[in-house]
Amino acid sequence: MLEMLANGVVNILTPGVLLCLLGGVTVGLILGAIPGLSATMAIALVIPFTYYLTPTQAIVMCLGAFNGGCFGGSVSAILLATPGTTAASATVMDGYAMAQKGQATKAIKTALFSSMFGCMFATILLIFVAEPIAKYALEIGPAEYTILMLFAMTIIGSASGENVFKGLAAGALGLLLGTIGFDPMEGSTRLTFGMVKLSSGIDLVVMLIGLLALSAIMIQVENHAPTNQKATVLPPPKGPEDEKLSRKEIKSLIPTWFRSALIGSGIGALPGLGTTLAAWLGYDTAKRRSKHPERFGTGIIEGVAGPEAANNAVCGSNMIPLLTMGIPGDVTAALLVGAFMLQGLTPGPMIFREDPQSVYNIYVGLLASNLILLVMTFVMLKVFKQVSKLSPTVIIPCVCMFCMVGVYALFTSLEDILIMLIFTVVGYILMKFGYPVACMLVGFILSPMLEKYARMALTMSDGHFNIFFQKPLDWVLWAVVVISIVTIVRSRVKSARKEKAEYLASQAAQEGAQDSGQEEA
């Protein structure tokens, strides 16, 4: 293994491979930062250029685009409150709040180092435990996936904010919207209202841009009305500490990075879950394990580090089922299968016998893509900072244009723009009345998978629910679900007691001030 890794380093350090890797990372970084585009589109864009490349050059170019695209979405999420990719939707929560405090550069650096850690951690894990994890994942059936989806649903409880009922209502709305389209078992259409476009369901990117990006723009436009002159131009840094991560801050982030990287690695190793779910689980876990969970959403670095380390860890671990079983974990991995096939390689168990050196070249290429991403981000950091200084009268029209163009470019359909505008109104209404948009988004993401796996499991058991309690793994997963719920309830009870104590203390202080004033009088 060490010999093939050494050969992989030599192969990757050749000028041709480095140039391809640089091109892939750059394309992914730029497309990921544009709302509506994604790492998937970046890979689709670079694949035609791989026809006349060697297998190593072609694969690392696609992997570079994947890694760069996953991180690129965080740039617009931090600077414009508009996630460039769905994987960066959780980064908006604290990333943009940091930018509003003059810490845009710190937020981008936090996202960058977190992304690098997550991807490198998952790649090292891939090198040592690819086959055992893939074989174990192959044993997980529909019942186990259903329990995993229920565990993921507990995110809604911690993302609900102060009002749990509003969070549950928003999550239920997301679950309902996720049922639109074809029935996964019967093939009939549901809730399409006569629109052929909705027969395949609501596209997540279209929904995300309307729900998070354009609805936030509507709020900003409202704040810029002549009767309400709130400035939303990102302020400059107050000092050097707003532009860099200190050693103390980096040290404090290490536990968050490890937890989120483990979560992302596990999500990536299980086909069909993806970077978006990993990001939200990373954010949720960081919030739960924090000593100050109430500060999440106000602009803290843990709120950026958690989702970014998790979603980029998927880039490396996504290769586990792809390389060892030939099963693509998501749409992006499916495109990578196409890139493999173009080079005469068939991902799966046989690739380790037929061309093991190409596999180790991929390992080294993933690690090298992080170093190139680091360099490219620092090169373009000045450009990112200039964007943050633009006036809202320039930023808002540009973001709207990118949103429109990005959504139309997905399927060249005007109906997608209409759906996006509908969700813009929905997002605006939810924000105005205090309903957490994140809960709706989580419900929408999990709804199709929860329904699919639950119905498959019940079909296999002729409608008997005992299928969810047959294996020892099932009981372990149920225990994790219960622990998650108990943790959320304890956190909320503790937070409620703390708020009550603070309220009583403030009341006592006010009464004391009034008594002292009366005595002086």
Short mmCIF file of C-alpha atoms in Angstrom, two decimals:
data_model
loop_
_atom_site.label_atom_id
_atom_site.label_comp_id
_atom_site.label_asym_id
_atom_site.label_seq_id
_atom_site.Cartn_x
_atom_site.Cartn_y
_atom_site.Cartn_z
CA MET A 1 0.00 0.00 0.00
CA LEU A 2 2.77 2.47 0.92
CA GLU A 3 4.53 1.78 -2.37
CA MET A 4 1.39 2.49 -4.40
CA LEU A 5 0.72 5.66 -2.37
CA ALA A 6 4.27 6.81 -3.12
CA ASN A 7 3.73 6.10 -6.81
CA GLY A 8 0.46 8.02 -6.59
CA VAL A 9 2.29 11.07 -5.20
CA VAL A 10 4.79 10.90 -8.08
CA ASN A 11 1.97 10.58 -10.64
CA ILE A 12 -0.03 13.49 -9.20
CA LEU A 13 3.00 15.82 -9.04
CA THR A 14 3.53 15.68 -12.81
CA PRO A 15 2.79 19.03 -14.53
CA GLY A 16 -0.07 17.65 -16.64
CA VAL A 17 -1.97 16.18 -13.69
CA LEU A 18 -1.41 19.27 -11.52
CA LEU A 19 -2.73 21.50 -14.31
CA CYS A 20 -5.86 19.35 -14.66
CA LEU A 21 -6.36 19.37 -10.89
CA LEU A 22 -5.94 23.15 -10.79
CA GLY A 23 -8.48 23.58 -13.60
CA GLY A 24 -11.00 21.30 -11.91
CA VAL A 25 -10.73 23.03 -8.53
CA THR A 26 -11.01 26.50 -10.13
CA VAL A 27 -14.11 25.58 -12.16
CA GLY A 28 -15.73 23.99 -9.12
CA LEU A 29 -14.92 26.96 -6.89
CA ILE A 30 -16.42 29.47 -9.33
CA LEU A 31 -19.53 27.47 -10.25
CA GLY A 32 -20.14 26.51 -6.63
CA ALA A 33 -20.13 30.18 -5.63
CA ILE A 34 -22.80 31.08 -8.21
CA PRO A 35 -26.32 30.50 -6.81
CA GLY A 36 -28.13 27.79 -8.73
CA LEU A 37 -25.01 26.10 -10.06
CA SER A 38 -23.30 23.26 -8.22
CA ALA A 39 -20.46 20.78 -8.00
CA THR A 40 -22.55 18.45 -10.16
CA MET A 41 -22.69 21.04 -12.94
CA ALA A 42 -18.97 21.67 -12.54
CA ILE A 43 -18.23 17.97 -13.13
CA ALA A 44 -20.64 17.93 -16.07
CA LEU A 45 -18.77 20.91 -17.52
CA VAL A 46 -15.28 19.40 -17.21
CA ILE A 47 -16.17 15.87 -18.40
CA PRO A 48 -16.08 16.85 -22.13
CA PHE A 49 -12.50 18.09 -21.60
CA THR A 50 -11.44 14.66 -20.28
CA TYR A 51 -11.90 12.75 -23.56
CA TYR A 52 -8.25 13.12 -24.55
CA LEU A 53 -6.74 12.96 -21.06
CA THR A 54 -5.19 10.02 -19.26
CA PRO A 55 -7.35 8.21 -16.67
CA THR A 56 -5.50 9.84 -13.78
CA GLN A 57 -5.77 13.34 -15.29
CA ALA A 58 -9.47 12.90 -16.06
CA ILE A 59 -10.52 11.50 -12.68
CA VAL A 60 -8.56 13.99 -10.55
CA MET A 61 -9.92 16.86 -12.65
CA CYS A 62 -13.49 15.73 -11.87
CA LEU A 63 -12.65 15.19 -8.20
CA GLY A 64 -11.10 18.66 -8.02
CA ALA A 65 -14.30 20.15 -9.45
CA PHE A 66 -16.33 18.18 -6.89
CA ASN A 67 -14.23 19.35 -3.93
CA GLY A 68 -14.04 22.96 -5.15
CA GLY A 69 -17.78 23.06 -5.81
CA CYS A 70 -18.64 21.79 -2.32
CA PHE A 71 -16.59 24.58 -0.75
CA GLY A 72 -17.50 27.26 -3.31
CA GLY A 73 -21.12 27.32 -2.21
CA SER A 74 -20.06 28.63 1.21
CA VAL A 75 -18.56 31.80 -0.31
CA SER A 76 -21.88 33.22 -1.52
CA ALA A 77 -23.60 31.78 1.58
CA ILE A 78 -21.30 33.87 3.79
CA LEU A 79 -21.15 37.05 1.71
CA LEU A 80 -24.65 37.20 0.23
CA ALA A 81 -26.78 34.93 2.47
CA THR A 82 -27.31 32.93 -0.72
CA PRO A 83 -25.91 29.39 -0.69
CA GLY A 84 -24.25 28.66 -4.00
CA THR A 85 -25.01 24.96 -3.51
CA THR A 86 -27.52 23.04 -1.41
CA ALA A 87 -24.61 21.69 0.66
CA ALA A 88 -23.95 25.25 1.92
CA SER A 89 -27.53 25.88 3.07
CA ALA A 90 -26.63 25.31 6.73
CA THR A 91 -23.57 27.58 6.46
CA VAL A 92 -25.84 30.60 5.90
CA MET A 93 -27.07 30.50 9.48
CA ASP A 94 -23.86 31.68 11.13
CA GLY A 95 -21.69 32.50 8.11
CA TYR A 96 -23.74 35.49 7.00
CA ALA A 97 -24.25 36.59 10.60
CA MET A 98 -20.44 36.67 10.98
CA ALA A 99 -20.15 38.71 7.79
CA GLN A 100 -22.67 41.21 9.16
CA LYS A 101 -20.36 41.68 12.16
CA GLY A 102 -17.38 42.50 9.94
CA GLN A 103 -15.98 38.94 10.09
CA ALA A 104 -16.54 37.87 6.47
CA THR A 105 -12.87 36.97 5.95
CA LYS A 106 -12.76 34.97 9.17
CA ALA A 107 -15.92 33.13 8.16
CA ILE A 108 -14.47 32.23 4.74
CA LYS A 109 -11.23 31.02 6.31
CA THR A 110 -13.19 28.99 8.86
CA ALA A 111 -15.19 27.39 6.04
CA LEU A 112 -11.99 26.74 4.06
CA PHE A 113 -10.03 25.06 6.85
CA SER A 114 -13.12 23.11 7.93
CA SER A 115 -13.70 21.90 4.37
CA MET A 116 -10.06 20.88 4.02
CA PHE A 117 -10.11 18.99 7.32
CA GLY A 118 -13.34 17.19 6.45
CA CYS A 119 -12.18 16.08 3.00
CA MET A 120 -8.70 15.04 4.12
CA PHE A 121 -10.09 13.14 7.12
CA ALA A 122 -12.55 11.25 4.91
CA THR A 123 -9.87 10.52 2.31
CA ILE A 124 -7.52 9.05 4.92
CA LEU A 125 -10.45 7.02 6.23
CA LEU A 126 -11.15 5.92 2.65
CA ILE A 127 -7.59 4.67 2.23
CA PHE A 128 -7.65 2.45 5.31
CA VAL A 129 -11.25 1.28 5.77
CA ALA A 130 -12.92 1.53 2.34
CA GLU A 131 -13.78 -2.10 1.84
CA PRO A 132 -14.90 -2.97 5.42
CA ILE A 133 -17.24 0.04 5.57
CA ALA A 134 -18.65 -0.67 2.12
CA LYS A 135 -19.32 -4.34 2.99
CA TYR A 136 -21.06 -3.32 6.22
CA ALA A 137 -23.12 -0.67 4.41
CA LEU A 138 -24.25 -3.36 1.98
CA GLU A 139 -25.97 -5.16 4.88
CA ILE A 140 -28.11 -2.13 5.74
CA GLY A 141 -31.64 -2.63 4.46
CA PRO A 142 -34.77 -0.47 4.10
CA ALA A 143 -35.71 -0.88 7.78
CA GLU A 144 -32.34 0.43 8.96
CA TYR A 145 -32.50 3.32 6.50
CA THR A 146 -35.96 4.22 7.82
CA ILE A 147 -34.65 4.45 11.38
CA LEU A 148 -31.72 6.53 10.14
CA MET A 149 -34.20 8.93 8.50
CA LEU A 150 -36.15 9.20 11.77
CA PHE A 151 -32.90 10.01 13.54
CA ALA A 152 -32.21 12.72 10.97
CA MET A 153 -35.72 14.10 11.55
CA THR A 154 -34.74 14.96 15.12
CA ILE A 155 -32.75 17.85 13.60
CA ILE A 156 -36.08 19.71 13.40
CA GLY A 157 -36.32 19.70 17.19
CA SER A 158 -33.03 21.52 17.67
CA ALA A 159 -33.45 23.79 14.63
CA SER A 160 -36.86 25.04 15.75
CA GLY A 161 -35.51 28.00 17.67
CA GLU A 162 -37.58 29.31 20.56
CA ASN A 163 -40.93 27.95 19.33
CA VAL A 164 -40.96 24.17 18.90
CA PHE A 165 -44.49 24.12 17.50
CA LYS A 166 -43.59 26.50 14.68
CA GLY A 167 -40.57 24.34 13.92
CA LEU A 168 -42.69 21.18 13.81
CA ALA A 169 -45.27 22.92 11.61
CA ALA A 170 -42.57 24.03 9.17
CA GLY A 171 -41.08 20.52 9.18
CA ALA A 172 -44.51 19.00 8.50
CA LEU A 173 -44.97 21.38 5.56
CA GLY A 174 -41.62 20.26 4.19
CA LEU A 175 -42.63 16.59 4.57
CA LEU A 176 -45.85 17.29 2.65
CA LEU A 177 -44.06 19.11 -0.16
CA GLY A 178 -41.63 16.21 -0.44
CA THR A 179 -44.48 13.88 -1.44
CA ILE A 180 -45.21 15.86 -4.63
CA GLY A 181 -44.50 13.90 -7.80
CA PHE A 182 -44.39 10.18 -8.60
CA ASP A 183 -45.40 7.67 -5.96
CA PRO A 184 -42.17 5.71 -5.31
CA MET A 185 -44.00 2.38 -5.11
CA GLU A 186 -46.98 2.69 -7.46
CA GLY A 187 -45.68 5.15 -10.06
CA SER A 188 -48.79 7.38 -10.02
CA THR A 189 -48.49 11.16 -9.68
CA ARG A 190 -49.54 13.08 -6.56
CA LEU A 191 -50.27 16.74 -5.83
CA THR A 192 -49.03 17.93 -9.25
CA PHE A 193 -52.06 20.18 -9.91
CA GLY A 194 -51.87 19.37 -13.60
CA MET A 195 -48.26 20.56 -13.98
CA VAL A 196 -46.14 18.04 -15.88
CA LYS A 197 -43.04 19.65 -14.39
CA LEU A 198 -44.10 18.59 -10.90
CA SER A 199 -44.48 14.93 -11.86
CA SER A 200 -40.82 14.38 -10.98
CA GLY A 201 -41.15 16.39 -7.76
CA ILE A 202 -39.86 19.81 -6.75
CA ASP A 203 -36.19 20.25 -7.54
CA LEU A 204 -34.20 20.94 -4.37
CA VAL A 205 -32.01 23.64 -5.98
CA VAL A 206 -35.05 25.52 -7.31
CA MET A 207 -36.75 25.35 -3.93
CA LEU A 208 -33.60 26.30 -2.04
CA ILE A 209 -32.89 29.42 -4.08
CA GLY A 210 -36.43 30.69 -3.69
CA LEU A 211 -36.79 29.72 -0.05
CA LEU A 212 -33.43 30.98 1.23
CA ALA A 213 -31.99 33.39 -1.33
CA LEU A 214 -34.77 35.43 -2.93
CA SER A 215 -36.94 35.50 0.19
CA ALA A 216 -33.96 36.91 2.12
CA ILE A 217 -33.52 39.49 -0.65
CA MET A 218 -37.17 40.50 -0.22
CA ILE A 219 -36.52 41.05 3.49
CA GLN A 220 -33.43 43.15 2.64
CA VAL A 221 -35.35 45.21 0.09
CA GLU A 222 -38.02 45.81 2.71
CA ASN A 223 -35.35 46.97 5.16
CA HIS A 224 -34.01 49.37 2.52
CA ALA A 225 -37.36 51.06 2.04
CA PRO A 226 -37.29 54.87 2.60
CA THR A 227 -39.22 54.41 5.85
CA ASN A 228 -36.65 51.96 7.19
CA GLN A 229 -33.06 52.94 6.48
CA LYS A 230 -31.26 49.93 7.92
CA ALA A 231 -27.87 49.43 6.31
CA THR A 232 -27.13 45.92 5.12
CA VAL A 233 -23.78 46.63 3.49
CA LEU A 234 -21.32 44.29 5.14
CA PRO A 235 -19.25 46.32 7.60
CA PRO A 236 -15.43 46.35 7.47
CA PRO A 237 -13.48 44.36 10.06
CA LYS A 238 -13.09 46.09 13.41
CA GLY A 239 -9.57 44.80 13.88
CA PRO A 240 -7.05 42.15 12.81
CA GLU A 241 -8.84 39.53 14.91
CA ASP A 242 -11.85 39.78 12.55
CA GLU A 243 -9.75 38.65 9.58
CA LYS A 244 -7.89 35.65 10.94
CA LEU A 245 -8.34 32.56 13.05
CA SER A 246 -6.27 32.57 16.22
CA ARG A 247 -4.53 29.46 17.53
CA LYS A 248 -7.01 29.37 20.40
CA GLU A 249 -9.96 29.41 17.99
CA ILE A 250 -8.42 26.69 15.81
CA LYS A 251 -7.82 24.55 18.89
CA SER A 252 -11.43 25.04 19.98
CA LEU A 253 -12.67 23.92 16.55
CA ILE A 254 -10.80 20.60 16.51
CA PRO A 255 -13.53 18.62 18.36
CA THR A 256 -16.18 20.08 16.05
CA TRP A 257 -14.10 19.18 12.99
CA PHE A 258 -13.64 15.59 14.15
CA ARG A 259 -17.33 15.09 14.96
CA SER A 260 -18.53 16.64 11.71
CA ALA A 261 -15.93 14.78 9.63
CA LEU A 262 -17.08 11.49 11.16
CA ILE A 263 -20.71 12.36 10.42
CA GLY A 264 -19.90 13.35 6.82
CA SER A 265 -17.82 10.21 6.33
CA GLY A 266 -20.68 8.03 7.54
CA ILE A 267 -23.23 9.86 5.38
CA GLY A 268 -21.00 9.61 2.32
CA ALA A 269 -20.43 5.89 2.82
CA LEU A 270 -24.20 5.26 2.71
CA PRO A 271 -25.54 5.69 -0.86
CA GLY A 272 -28.33 8.20 -1.43
CA LEU A 273 -27.95 10.56 1.54
CA GLY A 274 -25.67 13.31 0.16
CA THR A 275 -23.86 16.48 1.23
CA THR A 276 -26.93 18.52 2.21
CA LEU A 277 -28.04 16.08 4.89
CA ALA A 278 -24.43 15.81 6.11
CA ALA A 279 -24.19 19.61 6.43
CA TRP A 280 -27.37 19.87 8.51
CA LEU A 281 -26.36 16.97 10.73
CA GLY A 282 -22.94 18.59 11.21
CA TYR A 283 -24.56 21.90 12.14
CA ASP A 284 -27.06 20.22 14.47
CA THR A 285 -24.36 18.20 16.24
CA ALA A 286 -22.14 21.25 16.70
CA LYS A 287 -25.08 23.10 18.23
CA ARG A 288 -25.99 20.27 20.58
CA ARG A 289 -22.43 19.78 21.83
CA SER A 290 -21.81 23.50 22.28
CA LYS A 291 -21.68 25.06 25.74
CA HIS A 292 -23.66 28.00 24.34
CA PRO A 293 -26.21 26.59 21.86
CA GLU A 294 -28.29 29.76 22.13
CA ARG A 295 -25.52 31.66 20.31
CA PHE A 296 -25.93 29.59 17.14
CA GLY A 297 -27.43 31.72 14.41
CA THR A 298 -25.86 34.89 15.80
CA GLY A 299 -22.50 34.40 14.06
CA ILE A 300 -20.08 31.99 15.72
CA ILE A 301 -17.33 30.01 14.04
CA GLU A 302 -18.63 26.62 15.23
CA GLY A 303 -21.79 27.26 13.21
CA VAL A 304 -19.65 27.49 10.07
CA ALA A 305 -17.13 24.77 10.93
CA GLY A 306 -19.74 22.09 11.67
CA PRO A 307 -21.58 21.97 8.34
CA GLU A 308 -18.50 22.68 6.21
CA ALA A 309 -16.41 19.87 7.70
CA ALA A 310 -19.35 17.49 7.29
CA ASN A 311 -20.33 18.30 3.70
CA ASN A 312 -16.77 18.15 2.37
CA ALA A 313 -16.12 14.88 4.19
CA VAL A 314 -18.75 13.42 1.86
CA CYS A 315 -16.42 14.16 -1.09
CA GLY A 316 -13.94 11.57 0.14
CA SER A 317 -16.25 9.00 1.71
CA ASN A 318 -18.57 9.13 -1.32
CA MET A 319 -15.86 7.17 -3.11
CA ILE A 320 -16.25 4.24 -0.69
CA PRO A 321 -19.39 2.68 -2.25
CA LEU A 322 -18.34 3.91 -5.70
CA LEU A 323 -14.91 2.28 -5.74
CA THR A 324 -15.66 -0.89 -3.77
CA MET A 325 -19.18 -1.70 -5.01
CA GLY A 326 -19.65 0.45 -8.10
CA ILE A 327 -22.65 2.14 -6.46
CA PRO A 328 -22.80 5.94 -6.86
CA GLY A 329 -23.75 7.64 -3.60
CA ASP A 330 -25.56 10.53 -5.29
CA VAL A 331 -25.98 12.33 -8.63
CA THR A 332 -22.45 13.74 -8.47
CA ALA A 333 -20.98 10.29 -7.93
CA ALA A 334 -23.07 9.02 -10.85
CA LEU A 335 -21.32 11.56 -13.09
CA LEU A 336 -18.00 10.28 -11.78
CA VAL A 337 -19.05 6.80 -12.93
CA GLY A 338 -19.43 8.28 -16.42
CA ALA A 339 -15.94 9.77 -16.18
CA PHE A 340 -14.57 6.35 -15.17
CA MET A 341 -16.34 4.63 -18.05
CA LEU A 342 -14.98 7.13 -20.56
CA GLN A 343 -11.49 6.11 -19.49
CA GLY A 344 -12.22 2.40 -19.80
CA LEU A 345 -12.43 1.88 -16.03
CA THR A 346 -15.33 0.17 -14.30
CA PRO A 347 -15.70 1.18 -10.64
CA GLY A 348 -16.32 -1.77 -8.39
CA PRO A 349 -14.44 -4.59 -6.65
CA MET A 350 -12.57 -5.57 -9.83
CA ILE A 351 -10.86 -2.19 -10.17
CA PHE A 352 -8.65 -3.09 -7.19
CA ARG A 353 -7.36 -6.07 -9.19
CA GLU A 354 -7.35 -4.63 -12.71
CA ASP A 355 -5.88 -1.18 -12.01
CA PRO A 356 -5.07 -0.66 -8.31
CA GLN A 357 -2.62 2.16 -9.06
CA SER A 358 -5.43 4.32 -10.48
CA VAL A 359 -7.28 3.88 -7.18
CA TYR A 360 -4.29 5.15 -5.20
CA ASN A 361 -3.84 7.99 -7.68
CA ILE A 362 -7.40 8.99 -6.81
CA TYR A 363 -6.58 8.94 -3.09
CA VAL A 364 -3.58 11.22 -3.55
CA GLY A 365 -5.53 13.43 -5.98
CA LEU A 366 -8.23 14.05 -3.38
CA LEU A 367 -5.62 15.04 -0.81
CA ALA A 368 -3.82 17.30 -3.32
CA SER A 369 -7.08 19.00 -4.34
CA ASN A 370 -7.37 20.40 -0.80
CA LEU A 371 -3.95 22.05 -1.02
CA ILE A 372 -4.82 23.58 -4.40
CA LEU A 373 -8.17 24.73 -2.98
CA LEU A 374 -6.29 26.45 -0.14
CA VAL A 375 -4.02 28.29 -2.58
CA MET A 376 -6.84 29.29 -4.96
CA THR A 377 -9.04 30.58 -2.15
CA PHE A 378 -6.29 32.81 -0.76
CA VAL A 379 -5.53 34.05 -4.28
CA MET A 380 -9.19 34.97 -4.79
CA LEU A 381 -9.75 36.21 -1.24
CA LYS A 382 -9.30 39.85 -2.27
CA VAL A 383 -11.98 39.39 -4.90
CA PHE A 384 -14.32 37.90 -2.30
CA LYS A 385 -13.63 40.81 0.06
CA GLN A 386 -14.39 43.34 -2.68
CA VAL A 387 -17.74 41.66 -3.23
CA SER A 388 -18.60 42.23 0.42
CA LYS A 389 -18.00 45.98 -0.01
CA LEU A 390 -20.43 46.41 -2.89
CA SER A 391 -23.58 48.42 -2.31
CA PRO A 392 -26.86 46.50 -1.90
CA THR A 393 -28.13 48.34 -4.99
CA VAL A 394 -25.47 46.41 -6.92
CA ILE A 395 -25.46 43.13 -5.00
CA ILE A 396 -29.22 42.55 -4.90
CA PRO A 397 -29.83 42.84 -8.68
CA CYS A 398 -26.75 40.69 -9.38
CA VAL A 399 -27.85 37.98 -6.96
CA CYS A 400 -31.35 38.03 -8.47
CA MET A 401 -29.84 37.68 -11.93
CA PHE A 402 -27.61 34.78 -10.88
CA CYS A 403 -30.59 33.08 -9.21
CA MET A 404 -32.75 33.43 -12.33
CA VAL A 405 -30.00 32.33 -14.70
CA GLY A 406 -28.89 29.48 -12.44
CA VAL A 407 -32.42 28.08 -12.07
CA TYR A 408 -33.14 28.40 -15.79
CA ALA A 409 -29.82 26.75 -16.64
CA LEU A 410 -30.75 23.63 -14.65
CA PHE A 411 -33.34 22.35 -17.14
CA THR A 412 -33.91 25.41 -19.40
CA SER A 413 -37.48 25.59 -18.10
CA LEU A 414 -39.51 28.71 -17.33
CA GLU A 415 -41.68 26.59 -15.04
CA ASP A 416 -38.67 26.24 -12.72
CA ILE A 417 -38.52 30.03 -12.42
CA LEU A 418 -42.24 30.09 -11.56
CA ILE A 419 -41.73 27.43 -8.86
CA MET A 420 -38.76 29.38 -7.51
CA LEU A 421 -40.89 32.56 -7.27
CA ILE A 422 -43.64 30.65 -5.45
CA PHE A 423 -41.14 29.46 -2.85
CA THR A 424 -39.79 32.99 -2.61
CA VAL A 425 -43.21 34.10 -1.38
CA VAL A 426 -43.49 31.05 0.90
CA GLY A 427 -40.06 31.76 2.41
CA TYR A 428 -40.90 35.43 2.90
CA ILE A 429 -44.13 34.57 4.74
CA LEU A 430 -42.38 32.00 6.94
CA MET A 431 -39.64 34.48 7.87
CA LYS A 432 -42.09 37.28 8.62
CA PHE A 433 -44.15 35.10 10.98
CA GLY A 434 -41.16 33.49 12.70
CA TYR A 435 -41.38 29.99 11.21
CA PRO A 436 -37.90 28.45 10.81
CA VAL A 437 -37.18 27.91 7.12
CA ALA A 438 -34.45 25.41 8.02
CA CYS A 439 -37.02 23.01 9.52
CA MET A 440 -39.08 23.07 6.33
CA LEU A 441 -35.96 22.41 4.29
CA VAL A 442 -34.94 19.44 6.47
CA GLY A 443 -38.45 17.97 6.19
CA PHE A 444 -38.43 18.36 2.41
CA ILE A 445 -35.00 16.71 2.04
CA LEU A 446 -35.88 13.71 4.21
CA SER A 447 -39.47 13.17 3.05
CA PRO A 448 -38.83 11.16 -0.17
CA MET A 449 -36.22 8.92 1.45
CA LEU A 450 -38.29 8.34 4.60
CA GLU A 451 -41.34 7.37 2.55
CA LYS A 452 -39.39 5.20 0.13
CA TYR A 453 -37.53 3.14 2.73
CA ALA A 454 -40.48 2.85 5.14
CA ARG A 455 -42.81 1.58 2.41
CA MET A 456 -40.16 -0.81 1.08
CA ALA A 457 -39.64 -2.24 4.57
CA LEU A 458 -43.39 -2.65 5.18
CA THR A 459 -43.85 -4.27 1.78
CA MET A 460 -41.12 -6.79 2.59
CA SER A 461 -42.80 -7.62 5.93
CA ASP A 462 -46.41 -7.69 4.58
CA GLY A 463 -47.25 -4.62 6.67
CA HIS A 464 -45.82 -5.86 9.97
CA PHE A 465 -43.84 -3.30 11.97
CA ASN A 466 -41.67 -5.96 13.59
CA ILE A 467 -39.25 -5.61 10.67
CA PHE A 468 -37.97 -2.44 12.36
CA PHE A 469 -36.93 -4.44 15.46
CA GLN A 470 -35.53 -7.69 14.04
CA LYS A 471 -31.77 -7.08 13.88
CA PRO A 472 -29.43 -6.02 16.71
CA LEU A 473 -28.45 -3.05 14.50
CA ASP A 474 -32.09 -1.93 14.54
CA TRP A 475 -32.06 -1.71 18.34
CA VAL A 476 -28.79 0.20 18.30
CA LEU A 477 -30.24 2.72 15.85
CA TRP A 478 -33.44 3.09 17.91
CA ALA A 479 -31.28 3.76 20.97
CA VAL A 480 -29.51 6.52 19.02
CA VAL A 481 -32.89 8.04 18.10
CA VAL A 482 -34.05 7.99 21.74
CA ILE A 483 -30.77 9.49 22.95
CA SER A 484 -31.09 12.24 20.36
CA ILE A 485 -34.64 13.11 21.47
CA VAL A 486 -33.69 13.05 25.16
CA THR A 487 -30.71 15.32 24.43
CA ILE A 488 -32.94 17.84 22.67
CA VAL A 489 -35.52 17.82 25.47
CA ARG A 490 -32.84 18.25 28.16
CA SER A 491 -31.26 21.09 26.20
CA ARG A 492 -34.58 22.88 25.88
CA VAL A 493 -35.48 22.39 29.55
CA LYS A 494 -32.06 23.69 30.56
CA SER A 495 -32.43 26.68 28.24
CA ALA A 496 -35.92 27.43 29.60
CA ARG A 497 -34.67 27.31 33.19
CA LYS A 498 -31.77 29.59 32.30
CA GLU A 499 -34.10 32.12 30.66
CA LYS A 500 -36.43 31.98 33.67
CA ALA A 501 -33.54 32.56 36.06
CA GLU A 502 -32.28 35.49 34.01
CA TYR A 503 -35.79 36.96 33.90
CA LEU A 504 -36.24 36.63 37.67
CA ALA A 505 -32.80 38.15 38.23
CA SER A 506 -33.63 41.13 36.02
CA GLN A 507 -36.97 41.57 37.77
CA ALA A 508 -35.26 41.50 41.16
CA ALA A 509 -32.70 44.04 39.96
CA GLN A 510 -35.45 46.37 38.73
CA GLU A 511 -37.35 46.07 42.02
CA GLY A 512 -34.13 46.76 43.93
CA ALA A 513 -33.48 49.86 41.83
CA GLN A 514 -37.02 51.09 42.43
CA ASP A 515 -36.75 50.54 46.21
CA SER A 516 -33.43 52.40 46.38
CA GLY A 517 -34.94 55.25 44.36
CA GLN A 518 -37.87 55.51 46.73
CA GLU A 519 -35.55 55.52 49.77
CA GLU A 520 -33.49 58.35 48.25
CA ALA A 521 -36.67 60.28 47.52
#
